[in-house]
Amino acid sequence: MTEDATTHSLPNRAQLAGELKNPTAKRLVAALEDATSADDVNSTLAAAAAHRVAVVEKELARGDDAEVA
Amino acid sequence: VATTLKWLEVLGFRSFGVAQRLDFAEPLALIWGANSQGKTSVAEAVEFLLTGTTVRREMLGGDKGEYDDSLRNAYHPDSEEVSVTACIVRPDGAEHLVKRTLDCDYSRKQDCETTLTVDGVEKLDVSCLGIALAEPPLRAPVLFQHSVRYALSSRPTDRLTYFKALLEMTDLDLLTSALTKVVDGIRTPETPLERDLATAAVEGSTNAALAALLTQKPTRPEVQAAVESAVGVALAQVAEPPVAMGASFDEKVAALDAALESQGQRQFDFAAWRPGSTPPRLPTCAVPATSIYREAASKADAEAERLRALFDAVLALPAIAEADDAVDCPVCETPSALSPSRIQALRDRVRNASGFRQAQAAAIQELQALRMQLAAIRAAGETLTPRAAAFDEEQHRAAAANVTSLVGAERTMEPTRSALAALSTKSDALQTAVTSALQEVDDALRQTKAGEDVDTVKLADVLSTADGAAETAGVARERQVEEAGRVLVPVREALEKQTNTSVASATLRLAKGVDDLLLVLRKRFATASVRAEYDKALKDVERAKLAVFNAKFSGMSVEIARWWNLLRPNEPVAFHRAAPRGSGRRFVALEAKLSSNGREEVRDALGVLSDSQLNALGVAAFLARAVLQETPFVVLDDPLQSGDDEHRDTFIDCVIPELLDSGMQVLVMSYDSQFKRLLTNAQPLDGFTVTLDDPTAGTVVVKGTDTAEALLKEAKAFLKDAPSLRETGAGRLRTAAERVAKEILVVKRTAVGDRASLSDYTKQSLEKLVPQLEEHLTDEREQGKWKNVSPRLSPGAHDDEPPAKNTLRTVYDHLLDSHRKHVRDAPR
């Protein structure tokens, strides 16, 4: 059995976060706090994008429902 | 107290053969040896231990195949392992045994493979020891000559990569690259409804409301209104007679559908090729309740079943329910007929009979549900095969001719017919299997209701066959739809064009799926807005990354300048700074400052620094990284360039103490005898001499840098033709001869019980030592050779010609033989 390394894959993440101004960028970089590999980074960002699209879709649907009500 | 390397053992790696161990007691170690003796192999052993690879293969370029089988010593037996082992001491004092074993050497097709263990447990890397490796390519804190120059001589983009790695910045490149990929991926594949929308909106000039849906935020009322408007336009084009005023939306859609179907059907019998719906599948092919029923039936007997009501009543009587001893039977009045054990047996039989009832009811329910599912499959099977399956040859020929006239001869109906025939066969098989299964279920129902045994194995078997047939028929249907679509979709499109009904057909499909269209438009709008949002986020991340890069570069630049000033103090040309060039995305500038008479000029360092200065810059960059990264130890393989004697002193007096003061353990390799002497005088250190006399045995490590063997090896390098070298060689041989004599004297005296040490002979010259030596040597010929050492090395006055090369060689051979005979190989 091998033991995985637990080093963070983004050692400069915190410093980068301090420089960010865009709220979406801030949110995305914050979501990477626990990323420990390149796969983590890729999957976290992809999942965040998919979630965001779903949220906007829901907001549109909610707007429609509110109008109907 | 930082993490330290306590000892290192190398076996079969590079120039090493037999295991050699280096023990480190001091924070500074000097590994001295002439060229090609194995110094670099020690440095590479540390690198291999930490990283499992050697950067030489990556950096020196060329064909990687040139490094095939380069890690295992060529003479090391295949049966023996190749490994590097070390004892690493953590700040808390805990010692850890770290071992890297070579499992498979480099080959043309693959990298080497290794196994790393820490205290016998396999690990992926050394992070568990608190040793953080840098980013590639220079991962280990080991400075080689080839890596010193890598950053300076490589292409500008490589140089940027190198400095980014030094600054540990490649993680942010990874992040922006991942984010760019995500932004690029924020899109949805175009759906058929979007294509219809584009057709209806673009081609229908009166459908401006539809066109607006492609760009605006979609709301249900607007989508509905736009589609209704488009349906009205389409109806006006194709419907005969016109739809009645006041018709509902659904009625208009139905009218449009009928009109288009009629127009299309007149040209081509599409419906004949349309299969029925996919047959449903059975949720399960097993019948668990029937199995439970069988089990319950085997426990319950018919008599108990018949008398269950009576038994229930008897067992409920208080006299029997609470009986401790045998009681009379309340039915037949037999005295003491019901003993406690008989009452218990009676209860068991009643319970089994009750269980049987419940199981029977569940089995019947399950079988009835199953029957309904099978009936649904049979119903689907009956309409599964399209009408065209019953076409005769003439009808098929007519259909094929129709297709050819509409879309050309390249689209043939043959594959569609073949798929149709397959579907027909599968459909028949399905009906047979389902009929058989229904028969079996009916039998099982009848048997269960009658309380008879049911063959559950056979039942499961026919159900499985029926379900398999449903699956196969479904696959055949998919294939038929696919094959028919290849021909019929172009045929329909051609017909729509011919009859000018493309827009109307697209509008119809939109009208039939307004809810789906709304979902598609929401998805489309959401995707576009999130993509724009992420685009802005990506730009901000890029900007912030550059800010981090500049800040880190600035810190790095200051640290490099500090080491430069230690290496090269007070020079007219000095390192000025390292900074990203332009946007910082592609290049890094290394700047030098030229100072003269109070005037300063900044120039590109690569253009103005000398070769020796460039080497110093590479060393400064490496040391800066080591300090910033808080590396616990560094390995410096020949950090001073050959001939760079003037900076030897600054390295020894400034650089080494600075590294040691920062708490770092330093292992330095050098070929330079003067460097060895000066460093040994300047700092307490562990000295080692590496020699490679027998390539088969490999490099040998001897503790100490002033041993007789080390001094002889040092002198040997000067046994050349050039007078200046011979002069130096004679001096070195004299020093070596004194050491050999002293070691022999200590060995001889110790052998007879004296307490002897080298310090007994401090400051004694060869002339004083040889007479003492003669007392211990029995061989007169050897005594004679010793007497001749001094006269041979100093033939006359200092300005005379130095001893001849052969003379020096004779003295060297004698000293070597004598040392081996009396010291190295002497019995102890």
PDB file of C-alpha atoms in Angstrom, chain B residues 366-624:
ATOM      1  CA  GLU B 366     -47.117 -10.965  -7.582  1.00  0.00           C
ATOM      2  CA  LEU B 367     -48.126 -13.344 -10.350  1.00  0.00           C
ATOM      3  CA  GLN B 368     -51.069 -11.157 -11.292  1.00  0.00           C
ATOM      4  CA  ALA B 369     -48.808  -8.086 -11.536  1.00  0.00           C
ATOM      5  CA  LEU B 370     -46.432 -10.102 -13.655  1.00  0.00           C
ATOM      6  CA  ARG B 371     -49.246 -11.106 -15.944  1.00  0.00           C
ATOM      7  CA  MET B 372     -50.133  -7.475 -16.528  1.00  0.00           C
ATOM      8  CA  GLN B 373     -46.526  -6.629 -17.376  1.00  0.00           C
ATOM      9  CA  LEU B 374     -46.339  -9.489 -19.840  1.00  0.00           C
ATOM     10  CA  ALA B 375     -49.600  -8.378 -21.392  1.00  0.00           C
ATOM     11  CA  ALA B 376     -48.149  -4.892 -21.864  1.00  0.00           C
ATOM     12  CA  ILE B 377     -45.094  -6.368 -23.604  1.00  0.00           C
ATOM     13  CA  ARG B 378     -47.314  -8.455 -25.853  1.00  0.00           C
ATOM     14  CA  ALA B 379     -49.392  -5.393 -26.741  1.00  0.00           C
ATOM     15  CA  ALA B 380     -46.266  -3.427 -27.618  1.00  0.00           C
ATOM     16  CA  GLY B 381     -44.987  -6.361 -29.644  1.00  0.00           C
ATOM     17  CA  GLU B 382     -48.138  -6.484 -31.693  1.00  0.00           C
ATOM     18  CA  THR B 383     -47.565  -2.978 -33.086  1.00  0.00           C
ATOM     19  CA  LEU B 384     -43.807  -3.083 -33.072  1.00  0.00           C
ATOM     20  CA  THR B 385     -43.185  -4.020 -36.684  1.00  0.00           C
ATOM     21  CA  PRO B 386     -43.810  -1.151 -39.168  1.00  0.00           C
ATOM     22  CA  ARG B 387     -46.358  -1.653 -41.870  1.00  0.00           C
ATOM     23  CA  ALA B 388     -43.632  -1.710 -44.533  1.00  0.00           C
ATOM     24  CA  ALA B 389     -42.642  -5.181 -43.329  1.00  0.00           C
ATOM     25  CA  ALA B 390     -45.697  -6.476 -45.130  1.00  0.00           C
ATOM     26  CA  PHE B 391     -44.842  -4.682 -48.406  1.00  0.00           C
ATOM     27  CA  ASP B 392     -44.520  -6.870 -51.443  1.00  0.00           C
ATOM     28  CA  GLU B 393     -41.586  -6.439 -53.843  1.00  0.00           C
ATOM     29  CA  GLU B 394     -43.482  -4.039 -56.059  1.00  0.00           C
ATOM     30  CA  GLN B 395     -44.295  -1.740 -53.148  1.00  0.00           C
ATOM     31  CA  HIS B 396     -40.633  -1.806 -52.060  1.00  0.00           C
ATOM     32  CA  ARG B 397     -39.480  -0.980 -55.589  1.00  0.00           C
ATOM     33  CA  ALA B 398     -41.921   1.955 -55.690  1.00  0.00           C
ATOM     34  CA  ALA B 399     -40.667   3.268 -52.340  1.00  0.00           C
ATOM     35  CA  ALA B 400     -37.023   2.970 -53.482  1.00  0.00           C
ATOM     36  CA  ALA B 401     -37.809   4.804 -56.720  1.00  0.00           C
ATOM     37  CA  ASN B 402     -39.527   7.555 -54.746  1.00  0.00           C
ATOM     38  CA  VAL B 403     -36.464   7.955 -52.521  1.00  0.00           C
ATOM     39  CA  THR B 404     -34.147   8.101 -55.538  1.00  0.00           C
ATOM     40  CA  SER B 405     -36.250  10.770 -57.188  1.00  0.00           C
ATOM     41  CA  LEU B 406     -36.203  12.912 -54.013  1.00  0.00           C
ATOM     42  CA  VAL B 407     -32.659  12.532 -52.666  1.00  0.00           C
ATOM     43  CA  GLY B 408     -30.675  10.735 -55.379  1.00  0.00           C
ATOM     44  CA  ALA B 409     -29.516   7.198 -55.931  1.00  0.00           C
ATOM     45  CA  GLU B 410     -26.747   7.271 -53.328  1.00  0.00           C
ATOM     46  CA  ARG B 411     -29.272   6.726 -50.566  1.00  0.00           C
ATOM     47  CA  THR B 412     -30.518   3.179 -50.820  1.00  0.00           C
ATOM     48  CA  MET B 413     -33.337   1.565 -48.901  1.00  0.00           C
ATOM     49  CA  GLU B 414     -31.516  -1.778 -48.631  1.00  0.00           C
ATOM     50  CA  PRO B 415     -30.071  -1.280 -45.122  1.00  0.00           C
ATOM     51  CA  THR B 416     -33.470  -0.060 -43.961  1.00  0.00           C
ATOM     52  CA  ARG B 417     -35.160  -3.140 -45.407  1.00  0.00           C
ATOM     53  CA  SER B 418     -32.579  -5.377 -43.797  1.00  0.00           C
ATOM     54  CA  ALA B 419     -33.131  -3.724 -40.412  1.00  0.00           C
ATOM     55  CA  LEU B 420     -36.860  -3.986 -40.957  1.00  0.00           C
ATOM     56  CA  ALA B 421     -36.623  -7.727 -41.614  1.00  0.00           C
ATOM     57  CA  ALA B 422     -34.509  -8.181 -38.478  1.00  0.00           C
ATOM     58  CA  LEU B 423     -37.031  -6.247 -36.424  1.00  0.00           C
ATOM     59  CA  SER B 424     -39.857  -8.352 -37.815  1.00  0.00           C
ATOM     60  CA  THR B 425     -38.039 -11.559 -36.831  1.00  0.00           C
ATOM     61  CA  LYS B 426     -37.284 -10.284 -33.348  1.00  0.00           C
ATOM     62  CA  SER B 427     -40.856  -9.099 -32.961  1.00  0.00           C
ATOM     63  CA  ASP B 428     -42.153 -12.580 -33.817  1.00  0.00           C
ATOM     64  CA  ALA B 429     -39.715 -14.143 -31.368  1.00  0.00           C
ATOM     65  CA  LEU B 430     -40.895 -11.723 -28.720  1.00  0.00           C
ATOM     66  CA  GLN B 431     -44.522 -12.663 -29.221  1.00  0.00           C
ATOM     67  CA  THR B 432     -43.689 -16.370 -28.964  1.00  0.00           C
ATOM     68  CA  ALA B 433     -41.647 -15.901 -25.794  1.00  0.00           C
ATOM     69  CA  VAL B 434     -44.245 -13.674 -24.144  1.00  0.00           C
ATOM     70  CA  THR B 435     -47.084 -16.068 -25.017  1.00  0.00           C
ATOM     71  CA  SER B 436     -45.129 -18.925 -23.475  1.00  0.00           C
ATOM     72  CA  ALA B 437     -44.382 -16.867 -20.374  1.00  0.00           C
ATOM     73  CA  LEU B 438     -48.017 -15.857 -20.024  1.00  0.00           C
ATOM     74  CA  GLN B 439     -49.020 -19.505 -20.223  1.00  0.00           C
ATOM     75  CA  GLU B 440     -46.540 -20.391 -17.504  1.00  0.00           C
ATOM     76  CA  VAL B 441     -47.710 -17.525 -15.269  1.00  0.00           C
ATOM     77  CA  ASP B 442     -51.326 -18.598 -15.751  1.00  0.00           C
ATOM     78  CA  ASP B 443     -50.389 -22.158 -14.736  1.00  0.00           C
ATOM     79  CA  ALA B 444     -48.532 -20.879 -11.695  1.00  0.00           C
ATOM     80  CA  LEU B 445     -51.515 -18.752 -10.708  1.00  0.00           C
ATOM     81  CA  ARG B 446     -53.841 -21.697 -10.966  1.00  0.00           C
ATOM     82  CA  GLN B 447     -51.486 -23.931  -8.947  1.00  0.00           C
ATOM     83  CA  THR B 448     -50.956 -21.303  -6.276  1.00  0.00           C
ATOM     84  CA  LYS B 449     -54.648 -20.690  -5.853  1.00  0.00           C
ATOM     85  CA  ALA B 450     -55.150 -24.470  -5.476  1.00  0.00           C
ATOM     86  CA  GLY B 451     -52.324 -24.667  -2.926  1.00  0.00           C
ATOM     87  CA  GLU B 452     -50.294 -26.848  -5.255  1.00  0.00           C
ATOM     88  CA  ASP B 453     -46.553 -26.825  -5.827  1.00  0.00           C
ATOM     89  CA  VAL B 454     -45.166 -24.332  -8.394  1.00  0.00           C
ATOM     90  CA  ASP B 455     -42.105 -24.941 -10.569  1.00  0.00           C
ATOM     91  CA  THR B 456     -40.352 -21.654  -9.782  1.00  0.00           C
ATOM     92  CA  VAL B 457     -37.219 -22.595 -11.764  1.00  0.00           C
ATOM     93  CA  LYS B 458     -39.171 -23.088 -14.957  1.00  0.00           C
ATOM     94  CA  LEU B 459     -41.152 -19.925 -14.299  1.00  0.00           C
ATOM     95  CA  ALA B 460     -37.982 -17.852 -13.840  1.00  0.00           C
ATOM     96  CA  ASP B 461     -36.582 -19.421 -16.999  1.00  0.00           C
ATOM     97  CA  VAL B 462     -39.484 -18.456 -19.276  1.00  0.00           C
ATOM     98  CA  LEU B 463     -39.628 -14.980 -17.769  1.00  0.00           C
ATOM     99  CA  SER B 464     -35.937 -14.526 -18.463  1.00  0.00           C
ATOM    100  CA  THR B 465     -36.473 -15.669 -22.050  1.00  0.00           C
ATOM    101  CA  ALA B 466     -39.361 -13.224 -22.515  1.00  0.00           C
ATOM    102  CA  ASP B 467     -37.381 -10.342 -21.039  1.00  0.00           C
ATOM    103  CA  GLY B 468     -34.384 -11.201 -23.223  1.00  0.00           C
ATOM    104  CA  ALA B 469     -36.650 -11.191 -26.273  1.00  0.00           C
ATOM    105  CA  ALA B 470     -38.005  -7.766 -25.259  1.00  0.00           C
ATOM    106  CA  GLU B 471     -34.486  -6.421 -24.970  1.00  0.00           C
ATOM    107  CA  THR B 472     -33.439  -7.866 -28.335  1.00  0.00           C
ATOM    108  CA  ALA B 473     -36.564  -6.500 -30.004  1.00  0.00           C
ATOM    109  CA  GLY B 474     -35.845  -3.076 -28.495  1.00  0.00           C
ATOM    110  CA  VAL B 475     -32.321  -3.119 -29.936  1.00  0.00           C
ATOM    111  CA  ALA B 476     -33.667  -4.174 -33.352  1.00  0.00           C
ATOM    112  CA  ARG B 477     -36.190  -1.325 -33.178  1.00  0.00           C
ATOM    113  CA  GLU B 478     -33.431   1.203 -32.439  1.00  0.00           C
ATOM    114  CA  ARG B 479     -31.447  -0.049 -35.400  1.00  0.00           C
ATOM    115  CA  GLN B 480     -34.466   0.115 -37.686  1.00  0.00           C
ATOM    116  CA  VAL B 481     -35.216   3.694 -36.574  1.00  0.00           C
ATOM    117  CA  GLU B 482     -31.592   4.639 -37.138  1.00  0.00           C
ATOM    118  CA  GLU B 483     -31.392   3.050 -40.587  1.00  0.00           C
ATOM    119  CA  ALA B 484     -34.762   4.460 -41.675  1.00  0.00           C
ATOM    120  CA  GLY B 485     -33.713   7.884 -40.375  1.00  0.00           C
ATOM    121  CA  ARG B 486     -30.658   7.882 -42.655  1.00  0.00           C
ATOM    122  CA  VAL B 487     -32.998   7.847 -45.627  1.00  0.00           C
ATOM    123  CA  LEU B 488     -36.265   9.266 -44.385  1.00  0.00           C
ATOM    124  CA  VAL B 489     -34.928  12.403 -42.695  1.00  0.00           C
ATOM    125  CA  PRO B 490     -33.312  13.647 -45.949  1.00  0.00           C
ATOM    126  CA  VAL B 491     -36.426  12.564 -47.800  1.00  0.00           C
ATOM    127  CA  ARG B 492     -38.594  14.601 -45.445  1.00  0.00           C
ATOM    128  CA  GLU B 493     -36.276  17.610 -45.719  1.00  0.00           C
ATOM    129  CA  ALA B 494     -36.312  17.328 -49.525  1.00  0.00           C
ATOM    130  CA  LEU B 495     -40.078  17.134 -49.490  1.00  0.00           C
ATOM    131  CA  GLU B 496     -40.333  20.103 -47.163  1.00  0.00           C
ATOM    132  CA  LYS B 497     -38.203  22.118 -49.545  1.00  0.00           C
ATOM    133  CA  GLN B 498     -40.145  20.911 -52.515  1.00  0.00           C
ATOM    134  CA  THR B 499     -43.411  21.827 -50.933  1.00  0.00           C
ATOM    135  CA  ASN B 500     -41.960  24.910 -49.219  1.00  0.00           C
ATOM    136  CA  THR B 501     -42.953  23.571 -45.799  1.00  0.00           C
ATOM    137  CA  SER B 502     -39.544  23.575 -44.008  1.00  0.00           C
ATOM    138  CA  VAL B 503     -40.524  26.548 -41.883  1.00  0.00           C
ATOM    139  CA  ALA B 504     -43.980  25.143 -41.204  1.00  0.00           C
ATOM    140  CA  SER B 505     -42.533  21.745 -40.210  1.00  0.00           C
ATOM    141  CA  ALA B 506     -39.967  23.341 -37.930  1.00  0.00           C
ATOM    142  CA  THR B 507     -42.706  25.515 -36.440  1.00  0.00           C
ATOM    143  CA  LEU B 508     -44.846  22.437 -35.853  1.00  0.00           C
ATOM    144  CA  ARG B 509     -42.063  20.702 -33.948  1.00  0.00           C
ATOM    145  CA  LEU B 510     -41.575  23.840 -31.847  1.00  0.00           C
ATOM    146  CA  ALA B 511     -45.277  24.053 -31.189  1.00  0.00           C
ATOM    147  CA  LYS B 512     -45.439  20.424 -30.128  1.00  0.00           C
ATOM    148  CA  GLY B 513     -42.657  20.999 -27.591  1.00  0.00           C
ATOM    149  CA  VAL B 514     -43.119  24.485 -26.181  1.00  0.00           C
ATOM    150  CA  ASP B 515     -42.149  23.281 -22.701  1.00  0.00           C
ATOM    151  CA  ASP B 516     -39.022  21.599 -24.055  1.00  0.00           C
ATOM    152  CA  LEU B 517     -38.222  24.697 -26.093  1.00  0.00           C
ATOM    153  CA  LEU B 518     -38.478  26.813 -22.967  1.00  0.00           C
ATOM    154  CA  LEU B 519     -36.038  24.493 -21.169  1.00  0.00           C
ATOM    155  CA  VAL B 520     -33.641  24.617 -24.127  1.00  0.00           C
ATOM    156  CA  LEU B 521     -33.779  28.409 -24.261  1.00  0.00           C
ATOM    157  CA  ARG B 522     -33.231  28.686 -20.523  1.00  0.00           C
ATOM    158  CA  LYS B 523     -30.212  26.386 -20.786  1.00  0.00           C
ATOM    159  CA  ARG B 524     -28.900  28.371 -23.740  1.00  0.00           C
ATOM    160  CA  PHE B 525     -29.321  31.708 -21.971  1.00  0.00           C
ATOM    161  CA  ALA B 526     -27.871  30.391 -18.691  1.00  0.00           C
ATOM    162  CA  THR B 527     -24.871  28.909 -20.484  1.00  0.00           C
ATOM    163  CA  ALA B 528     -24.140  32.121 -22.362  1.00  0.00           C
ATOM    164  CA  SER B 529     -24.422  34.311 -19.280  1.00  0.00           C
ATOM    165  CA  VAL B 530     -22.273  31.973 -17.125  1.00  0.00           C
ATOM    166  CA  ARG B 531     -19.686  31.818 -19.873  1.00  0.00           C
ATOM    167  CA  ALA B 532     -19.495  35.614 -19.954  1.00  0.00           C
ATOM    168  CA  GLU B 533     -19.283  35.681 -16.147  1.00  0.00           C
ATOM    169  CA  TYR B 534     -16.479  33.083 -16.111  1.00  0.00           C
ATOM    170  CA  ASP B 535     -14.655  34.903 -18.879  1.00  0.00           C
ATOM    171  CA  LYS B 536     -14.439  37.964 -16.674  1.00  0.00           C
ATOM    172  CA  ALA B 537     -13.359  35.804 -13.729  1.00  0.00           C
ATOM    173  CA  LEU B 538     -10.606  34.247 -15.841  1.00  0.00           C
ATOM    174  CA  LYS B 539      -9.299  37.667 -16.842  1.00  0.00           C
ATOM    175  CA  ASP B 540      -9.187  38.676 -13.186  1.00  0.00           C
ATOM    176  CA  VAL B 541      -7.365  35.467 -12.240  1.00  0.00           C
ATOM    177  CA  GLU B 542      -4.790  36.135 -14.984  1.00  0.00           C
ATOM    178  CA  ARG B 543      -4.280  39.669 -13.701  1.00  0.00           C
ATOM    179  CA  ALA B 544      -3.982  38.512 -10.091  1.00  0.00           C
ATOM    180  CA  LYS B 545      -1.564  35.758 -11.107  1.00  0.00           C
ATOM    181  CA  LEU B 546       0.701  38.307 -12.703  1.00  0.00           C
ATOM    182  CA  ALA B 547       0.562  40.409  -9.542  1.00  0.00           C
ATOM    183  CA  VAL B 548       1.564  37.364  -7.435  1.00  0.00           C
ATOM    184  CA  PHE B 549       4.251  36.516  -9.955  1.00  0.00           C
ATOM    185  CA  ASN B 550       5.707  40.021  -9.814  1.00  0.00           C
ATOM    186  CA  ALA B 551       5.631  40.080  -6.028  1.00  0.00           C
ATOM    187  CA  LYS B 552       7.328  36.704  -5.753  1.00  0.00           C
ATOM    188  CA  PHE B 553       9.799  37.595  -8.440  1.00  0.00           C
ATOM    189  CA  SER B 554      10.710  40.717  -6.572  1.00  0.00           C
ATOM    190  CA  GLY B 555      11.411  38.702  -3.394  1.00  0.00           C
ATOM    191  CA  MET B 556      13.353  36.144  -5.388  1.00  0.00           C
ATOM    192  CA  SER B 557      15.327  38.858  -7.112  1.00  0.00           C
ATOM    193  CA  VAL B 558      16.404  40.337  -3.764  1.00  0.00           C
ATOM    194  CA  GLU B 559      17.475  36.894  -2.516  1.00  0.00           C
ATOM    195  CA  ILE B 560      19.429  36.155  -5.708  1.00  0.00           C
ATOM    196  CA  ALA B 561      21.152  39.535  -5.396  1.00  0.00           C
ATOM    197  CA  ARG B 562      22.099  38.722  -1.788  1.00  0.00           C
ATOM    198  CA  TRP B 563      23.810  35.497  -2.811  1.00  0.00           C
ATOM    199  CA  TRP B 564      25.396  37.166  -5.804  1.00  0.00           C
ATOM    200  CA  ASN B 565      26.954  39.762  -3.536  1.00  0.00           C
ATOM    201  CA  LEU B 566      28.308  37.003  -1.313  1.00  0.00           C
ATOM    202  CA  LEU B 567      29.716  35.149  -4.305  1.00  0.00           C
ATOM    203  CA  ARG B 568      30.948  38.189  -6.229  1.00  0.00           C
ATOM    204  CA  PRO B 569      31.399  41.163  -3.916  1.00  0.00           C
ATOM    205  CA  ASN B 570      32.528  44.514  -5.247  1.00  0.00           C
ATOM    206  CA  GLU B 571      32.567  43.728  -8.941  1.00  0.00           C
ATOM    207  CA  PRO B 572      32.104  46.421 -11.578  1.00  0.00           C
ATOM    208  CA  VAL B 573      29.509  44.212 -13.287  1.00  0.00           C
ATOM    209  CA  ALA B 574      26.914  42.912 -10.876  1.00  0.00           C
ATOM    210  CA  PHE B 575      23.636  41.118 -10.956  1.00  0.00           C
ATOM    211  CA  HIS B 576      20.859  43.682 -10.759  1.00  0.00           C
ATOM    212  CA  ARG B 577      17.521  41.906 -10.804  1.00  0.00           C
ATOM    213  CA  ALA B 578      15.354  39.193 -12.319  1.00  0.00           C
ATOM    214  CA  ALA B 579      11.936  40.354 -13.499  1.00  0.00           C
ATOM    215  CA  PRO B 580       9.182  39.261 -15.841  1.00  0.00           C
ATOM    216  CA  ARG B 581       9.530  40.928 -19.209  1.00  0.00           C
ATOM    217  CA  GLY B 582       6.537  42.626 -20.820  1.00  0.00           C
ATOM    218  CA  SER B 583       3.324  40.943 -19.735  1.00  0.00           C
ATOM    219  CA  GLY B 584       5.360  38.317 -17.904  1.00  0.00           C
ATOM    220  CA  ARG B 585       3.588  35.567 -19.727  1.00  0.00           C
ATOM    221  CA  ARG B 586       6.465  34.505 -21.922  1.00  0.00           C
ATOM    222  CA  PHE B 587       9.802  35.951 -20.906  1.00  0.00           C
ATOM    223  CA  VAL B 588      11.926  36.722 -17.913  1.00  0.00           C
ATOM    224  CA  ALA B 589      14.650  39.357 -17.951  1.00  0.00           C
ATOM    225  CA  LEU B 590      17.904  38.887 -16.065  1.00  0.00           C
ATOM    226  CA  GLU B 591      19.533  42.253 -15.657  1.00  0.00           C
ATOM    227  CA  ALA B 592      23.084  43.232 -14.774  1.00  0.00           C
ATOM    228  CA  LYS B 593      24.267  46.597 -13.538  1.00  0.00           C
ATOM    229  CA  LEU B 594      27.530  48.057 -14.803  1.00  0.00           C
ATOM    230  CA  SER B 595      29.199  50.596 -12.485  1.00  0.00           C
ATOM    231  CA  SER B 596      32.146  52.789 -13.301  1.00  0.00           C
ATOM    232  CA  ASN B 597      33.158  56.145 -11.831  1.00  0.00           C
ATOM    233  CA  GLY B 598      29.755  56.671 -10.317  1.00  0.00           C
ATOM    234  CA  ARG B 599      27.953  55.926 -13.560  1.00  0.00           C
ATOM    235  CA  GLU B 600      25.570  52.972 -13.666  1.00  0.00           C
ATOM    236  CA  GLU B 601      24.097  51.207 -16.670  1.00  0.00           C
ATOM    237  CA  VAL B 602      21.593  48.342 -16.708  1.00  0.00           C
ATOM    238  CA  ARG B 603      22.003  45.688 -19.383  1.00  0.00           C
ATOM    239  CA  ASP B 604      20.756  42.195 -20.140  1.00  0.00           C
ATOM    240  CA  ALA B 605      22.822  39.947 -17.869  1.00  0.00           C
ATOM    241  CA  LEU B 606      23.269  37.259 -20.478  1.00  0.00           C
ATOM    242  CA  GLY B 607      24.883  39.801 -22.770  1.00  0.00           C
ATOM    243  CA  VAL B 608      27.385  41.293 -20.371  1.00  0.00           C
ATOM    244  CA  LEU B 609      28.201  38.672 -17.720  1.00  0.00           C
ATOM    245  CA  SER B 610      31.299  36.539 -18.244  1.00  0.00           C
ATOM    246  CA  ASP B 611      31.110  32.772 -18.292  1.00  0.00           C
ATOM    247  CA  SER B 612      32.308  32.631 -14.713  1.00  0.00           C
ATOM    248  CA  GLN B 613      29.778  35.286 -13.669  1.00  0.00           C
ATOM    249  CA  LEU B 614      26.953  33.411 -15.368  1.00  0.00           C
ATOM    250  CA  ASN B 615      27.952  30.346 -13.383  1.00  0.00           C
ATOM    251  CA  ALA B 616      27.821  32.415 -10.199  1.00  0.00           C
ATOM    252  CA  LEU B 617      24.373  33.700 -11.181  1.00  0.00           C
ATOM    253  CA  GLY B 618      23.139  30.133 -11.606  1.00  0.00           C
ATOM    254  CA  VAL B 619      24.523  29.225  -8.167  1.00  0.00           C
ATOM    255  CA  ALA B 620      22.943  32.349  -6.645  1.00  0.00           C
ATOM    256  CA  ALA B 621      19.539  31.482  -8.151  1.00  0.00           C
ATOM    257  CA  PHE B 622      19.782  27.938  -6.780  1.00  0.00           C
ATOM    258  CA  LEU B 623      20.787  29.070  -3.291  1.00  0.00           C
ATOM    259  CA  ALA B 624      18.059  31.729  -3.267  1.00  0.00           C
TER     260      ALA B 624
END
